[in-house]
Amino acid sequence: MNLQKHLGVLLTLLIPFGAAHAAGTLEVSNAWIPQAPPGAGAMAGYLDLKNTGDEAVGVVSAKSARFGEVSLHRTVVEDGMARMRPLQDVVIAPGKTFTFAPGGNHLMLMDPVSAVAPGDSITIDFELSDGQQLQADFEVRAADGSSGDSHEHHH
């Protein structure tokens, strides 16, 4: 009887850790937002999400107190024109990294609630397919002061 009681207490303590398993397996890196022109109603966010766990993790949606709306998008080229389309079914397999980068997958950050300036840190919360939340802090970088992330320009 005593063993059953201790086992029950142990399981009660471990269950919350198991429930947070998925959020603990995604690692955020290279999270940044390029500064937009003054008065811009939309911005973009970029990051890498690496699944360090042993099960696939899905990203359902994103939100931030600093923007009216945050959505997952991808850039596609149709008839020679780049267009944005909603990104659905973001599932990151174990050991894989999903990249949000200029010219590809990105976060669409609509309706900033206040001015966004280089050096700001902006928190974006991701909802995962198991209901867990993942919080990521994004650095705002000057439009001309990027560190060369994902694109080169020759003048």
PDB file of C-alpha atoms in Angstrom:
ATOM      1  CA  MET A   1       0.000   0.000   0.000  1.00  0.00           C
ATOM      2  CA  ASN A   2       2.723   2.433   0.932  1.00  0.00           C
ATOM      3  CA  LEU A   3       4.472   1.789  -2.417  1.00  0.00           C
ATOM      4  CA  GLN A   4       1.252   2.516  -4.334  1.00  0.00           C
ATOM      5  CA  LYS A   5       0.795   5.784  -2.463  1.00  0.00           C
ATOM      6  CA  HIS A   6       4.369   6.902  -3.256  1.00  0.00           C
ATOM      7  CA  LEU A   7       3.991   5.838  -6.890  1.00  0.00           C
ATOM      8  CA  GLY A   8       0.786   7.869  -7.163  1.00  0.00           C
ATOM      9  CA  VAL A   9       2.508  10.964  -5.773  1.00  0.00           C
ATOM     10  CA  LEU A  10       5.467  10.471  -8.119  1.00  0.00           C
ATOM     11  CA  LEU A  11       3.197  10.158 -11.164  1.00  0.00           C
ATOM     12  CA  THR A  12       1.266  13.259 -10.113  1.00  0.00           C
ATOM     13  CA  LEU A  13       4.534  15.199  -9.991  1.00  0.00           C
ATOM     14  CA  LEU A  14       5.789  13.899 -13.349  1.00  0.00           C
ATOM     15  CA  ILE A  15       2.629  14.358 -15.430  1.00  0.00           C
ATOM     16  CA  PRO A  16       2.949  18.165 -15.719  1.00  0.00           C
ATOM     17  CA  PHE A  17       6.514  17.756 -17.045  1.00  0.00           C
ATOM     18  CA  GLY A  18       5.309  15.334 -19.719  1.00  0.00           C
ATOM     19  CA  ALA A  19       2.549  17.722 -20.770  1.00  0.00           C
ATOM     20  CA  ALA A  20       5.109  20.439 -21.503  1.00  0.00           C
ATOM     21  CA  HIS A  21       7.251  18.023 -23.520  1.00  0.00           C
ATOM     22  CA  ALA A  22       6.573  19.488 -26.985  1.00  0.00           C
ATOM     23  CA  ALA A  23       7.305  23.094 -26.035  1.00  0.00           C
ATOM     24  CA  GLY A  24      10.564  21.989 -24.485  1.00  0.00           C
ATOM     25  CA  THR A  25      11.701  20.321 -27.713  1.00  0.00           C
ATOM     26  CA  LEU A  26      11.596  23.392 -29.970  1.00  0.00           C
ATOM     27  CA  GLU A  27      14.635  25.644 -29.844  1.00  0.00           C
ATOM     28  CA  VAL A  28      14.370  29.190 -31.184  1.00  0.00           C
ATOM     29  CA  SER A  29      17.356  30.873 -32.821  1.00  0.00           C
ATOM     30  CA  ASN A  30      18.078  33.814 -35.143  1.00  0.00           C
ATOM     31  CA  ALA A  31      14.780  35.537 -34.254  1.00  0.00           C
ATOM     32  CA  TRP A  32      14.732  39.021 -35.806  1.00  0.00           C
ATOM     33  CA  ILE A  33      12.468  41.643 -37.345  1.00  0.00           C
ATOM     34  CA  PRO A  34      13.762  44.161 -39.895  1.00  0.00           C
ATOM     35  CA  GLN A  35      12.707  47.735 -39.169  1.00  0.00           C
ATOM     36  CA  ALA A  36       9.958  48.939 -41.491  1.00  0.00           C
ATOM     37  CA  PRO A  37       9.480  52.490 -42.778  1.00  0.00           C
ATOM     38  CA  PRO A  38       7.620  54.836 -40.390  1.00  0.00           C
ATOM     39  CA  GLY A  39       3.869  54.281 -40.492  1.00  0.00           C
ATOM     40  CA  ALA A  40       4.122  50.846 -42.112  1.00  0.00           C
ATOM     41  CA  GLY A  41       1.126  48.684 -41.292  1.00  0.00           C
ATOM     42  CA  ALA A  42       2.972  45.419 -41.799  1.00  0.00           C
ATOM     43  CA  MET A  43       6.342  43.953 -40.943  1.00  0.00           C
ATOM     44  CA  ALA A  44       7.962  40.545 -41.227  1.00  0.00           C
ATOM     45  CA  GLY A  45       9.573  38.275 -38.676  1.00  0.00           C
ATOM     46  CA  TYR A  46      12.209  35.605 -39.216  1.00  0.00           C
ATOM     47  CA  LEU A  47      13.606  32.768 -37.097  1.00  0.00           C
ATOM     48  CA  ASP A  48      14.721  29.170 -37.006  1.00  0.00           C
ATOM     49  CA  LEU A  49      12.753  26.554 -35.054  1.00  0.00           C
ATOM     50  CA  LYS A  50      14.697  23.348 -34.350  1.00  0.00           C
ATOM     51  CA  ASN A  51      12.969  20.241 -33.040  1.00  0.00           C
ATOM     52  CA  THR A  52      15.362  18.628 -30.569  1.00  0.00           C
ATOM     53  CA  GLY A  53      12.789  16.084 -29.398  1.00  0.00           C
ATOM     54  CA  ASP A  54      11.866  12.638 -30.619  1.00  0.00           C
ATOM     55  CA  GLU A  55       8.349  13.478 -31.862  1.00  0.00           C
ATOM     56  CA  ALA A  56       7.091  15.843 -34.570  1.00  0.00           C
ATOM     57  CA  VAL A  57       5.885  19.243 -33.335  1.00  0.00           C
ATOM     58  CA  GLY A  58       3.295  21.338 -35.171  1.00  0.00           C
ATOM     59  CA  VAL A  59       3.070  25.125 -35.076  1.00  0.00           C
ATOM     60  CA  VAL A  60      -0.583  26.207 -35.303  1.00  0.00           C
ATOM     61  CA  SER A  61      -0.508  29.989 -34.897  1.00  0.00           C
ATOM     62  CA  ALA A  62       1.332  32.972 -33.455  1.00  0.00           C
ATOM     63  CA  LYS A  63       0.395  36.163 -31.588  1.00  0.00           C
ATOM     64  CA  SER A  64       2.039  39.175 -29.980  1.00  0.00           C
ATOM     65  CA  ALA A  65       0.855  41.997 -27.755  1.00  0.00           C
ATOM     66  CA  ARG A  66       2.817  44.375 -30.038  1.00  0.00           C
ATOM     67  CA  PHE A  67       0.808  43.559 -33.190  1.00  0.00           C
ATOM     68  CA  GLY A  68      -2.896  43.390 -33.987  1.00  0.00           C
ATOM     69  CA  GLU A  69      -2.365  40.184 -35.930  1.00  0.00           C
ATOM     70  CA  VAL A  70       0.469  37.704 -36.469  1.00  0.00           C
ATOM     71  CA  SER A  71       0.190  35.041 -39.145  1.00  0.00           C
ATOM     72  CA  LEU A  72       2.394  32.432 -40.760  1.00  0.00           C
ATOM     73  CA  HIS A  73       3.069  33.063 -44.457  1.00  0.00           C
ATOM     74  CA  ARG A  74       5.180  31.844 -47.345  1.00  0.00           C
ATOM     75  CA  THR A  75       6.299  33.646 -50.465  1.00  0.00           C
ATOM     76  CA  VAL A  76       5.532  31.909 -53.756  1.00  0.00           C
ATOM     77  CA  VAL A  77       6.262  33.003 -57.310  1.00  0.00           C
ATOM     78  CA  GLU A  78       3.249  32.787 -59.623  1.00  0.00           C
ATOM     79  CA  ASP A  79       3.427  34.049 -63.216  1.00  0.00           C
ATOM     80  CA  GLY A  80       6.694  35.797 -62.420  1.00  0.00           C
ATOM     81  CA  MET A  81       5.206  37.686 -59.442  1.00  0.00           C
ATOM     82  CA  ALA A  82       6.068  37.073 -55.788  1.00  0.00           C
ATOM     83  CA  ARG A  83       2.910  36.588 -53.735  1.00  0.00           C
ATOM     84  CA  MET A  84       2.263  35.805 -50.094  1.00  0.00           C
ATOM     85  CA  ARG A  85       0.148  32.823 -49.141  1.00  0.00           C
ATOM     86  CA  PRO A  86      -0.938  31.548 -45.722  1.00  0.00           C
ATOM     87  CA  LEU A  87       1.373  28.846 -44.420  1.00  0.00           C
ATOM     88  CA  GLN A  88      -0.501  25.841 -43.116  1.00  0.00           C
ATOM     89  CA  ASP A  89       0.544  22.599 -41.493  1.00  0.00           C
ATOM     90  CA  VAL A  90       3.934  23.659 -40.149  1.00  0.00           C
ATOM     91  CA  VAL A  91       5.114  20.329 -38.772  1.00  0.00           C
ATOM     92  CA  ILE A  92       8.735  20.010 -37.706  1.00  0.00           C
ATOM     93  CA  ALA A  93      10.086  16.461 -37.698  1.00  0.00           C
ATOM     94  CA  PRO A  94      12.485  15.301 -34.964  1.00  0.00           C
ATOM     95  CA  GLY A  95      15.991  16.646 -35.550  1.00  0.00           C
ATOM     96  CA  LYS A  96      14.849  19.052 -38.277  1.00  0.00           C
ATOM     97  CA  THR A  97      14.884  22.850 -38.431  1.00  0.00           C
ATOM     98  CA  PHE A  98      12.100  24.950 -39.963  1.00  0.00           C
ATOM     99  CA  THR A  99      13.383  28.292 -41.228  1.00  0.00           C
ATOM    100  CA  PHE A 100      11.466  31.537 -41.580  1.00  0.00           C
ATOM    101  CA  ALA A 101      13.695  33.717 -43.828  1.00  0.00           C
ATOM    102  CA  PRO A 102      13.434  36.603 -46.318  1.00  0.00           C
ATOM    103  CA  GLY A 103      11.953  35.441 -49.625  1.00  0.00           C
ATOM    104  CA  GLY A 104      10.436  32.292 -48.112  1.00  0.00           C
ATOM    105  CA  ASN A 105       8.481  31.384 -45.000  1.00  0.00           C
ATOM    106  CA  HIS A 106       7.944  34.344 -42.679  1.00  0.00           C
ATOM    107  CA  LEU A 107       5.763  35.776 -39.942  1.00  0.00           C
ATOM    108  CA  MET A 108       3.429  38.507 -41.164  1.00  0.00           C
ATOM    109  CA  LEU A 109       3.217  41.118 -38.393  1.00  0.00           C
ATOM    110  CA  MET A 110       0.182  43.332 -38.993  1.00  0.00           C
ATOM    111  CA  ASP A 111      -0.951  46.557 -37.329  1.00  0.00           C
ATOM    112  CA  PRO A 112       1.827  47.410 -34.840  1.00  0.00           C
ATOM    113  CA  VAL A 113       0.259  48.864 -31.693  1.00  0.00           C
ATOM    114  CA  SER A 114       3.263  51.163 -31.110  1.00  0.00           C
ATOM    115  CA  ALA A 115       6.403  52.286 -32.889  1.00  0.00           C
ATOM    116  CA  VAL A 116       8.968  49.559 -33.512  1.00  0.00           C
ATOM    117  CA  ALA A 117      12.602  50.677 -33.405  1.00  0.00           C
ATOM    118  CA  PRO A 118      15.982  48.985 -33.826  1.00  0.00           C
ATOM    119  CA  GLY A 119      17.129  47.464 -30.567  1.00  0.00           C
ATOM    120  CA  ASP A 120      13.577  46.684 -29.412  1.00  0.00           C
ATOM    121  CA  SER A 121      12.859  43.184 -28.184  1.00  0.00           C
ATOM    122  CA  ILE A 122       9.444  41.882 -29.222  1.00  0.00           C
ATOM    123  CA  THR A 123       7.899  38.730 -27.780  1.00  0.00           C
ATOM    124  CA  ILE A 124       5.884  36.468 -30.057  1.00  0.00           C
ATOM    125  CA  ASP A 125       3.991  33.479 -28.675  1.00  0.00           C
ATOM    126  CA  PHE A 126       3.519  30.361 -30.797  1.00  0.00           C
ATOM    127  CA  GLU A 127       0.676  27.918 -30.222  1.00  0.00           C
ATOM    128  CA  LEU A 128       1.756  24.339 -30.797  1.00  0.00           C
ATOM    129  CA  SER A 129      -0.414  21.494 -32.043  1.00  0.00           C
ATOM    130  CA  ASP A 130      -0.594  19.939 -28.564  1.00  0.00           C
ATOM    131  CA  GLY A 131      -1.935  23.197 -27.061  1.00  0.00           C
ATOM    132  CA  GLN A 132       1.375  24.247 -25.507  1.00  0.00           C
ATOM    133  CA  GLN A 133       2.787  27.756 -25.950  1.00  0.00           C
ATOM    134  CA  LEU A 134       6.324  28.631 -27.037  1.00  0.00           C
ATOM    135  CA  GLN A 135       7.591  32.156 -26.384  1.00  0.00           C
ATOM    136  CA  ALA A 136      10.264  33.729 -28.603  1.00  0.00           C
ATOM    137  CA  ASP A 137      11.993  37.101 -28.250  1.00  0.00           C
ATOM    138  CA  PHE A 138      12.762  38.866 -31.540  1.00  0.00           C
ATOM    139  CA  GLU A 139      15.406  41.567 -31.982  1.00  0.00           C
ATOM    140  CA  VAL A 140      14.416  44.518 -34.179  1.00  0.00           C
ATOM    141  CA  ARG A 141      17.258  45.389 -36.540  1.00  0.00           C
ATOM    142  CA  ALA A 142      17.805  48.534 -38.611  1.00  0.00           C
ATOM    143  CA  ALA A 143      16.713  48.093 -42.215  1.00  0.00           C
ATOM    144  CA  ASP A 144      20.260  48.735 -43.427  1.00  0.00           C
ATOM    145  CA  GLY A 145      21.999  47.191 -40.433  1.00  0.00           C
ATOM    146  CA  SER A 146      21.220  43.512 -40.893  1.00  0.00           C
ATOM    147  CA  SER A 147      24.032  41.080 -40.329  1.00  0.00           C
ATOM    148  CA  GLY A 148      23.684  39.617 -43.821  1.00  0.00           C
ATOM    149  CA  ASP A 149      20.927  37.157 -42.932  1.00  0.00           C
ATOM    150  CA  SER A 150      19.831  35.066 -45.895  1.00  0.00           C
ATOM    151  CA  HIS A 151      20.387  37.527 -48.710  1.00  0.00           C
ATOM    152  CA  GLU A 152      23.075  39.449 -50.480  1.00  0.00           C
ATOM    153  CA  HIS A 153      22.794  42.633 -52.512  1.00  0.00           C
ATOM    154  CA  HIS A 154      25.338  43.795 -55.049  1.00  0.00           C
ATOM    155  CA  HIS A 155      25.358  47.481 -55.914  1.00  0.00           C
TER     156      HIS A 155
END
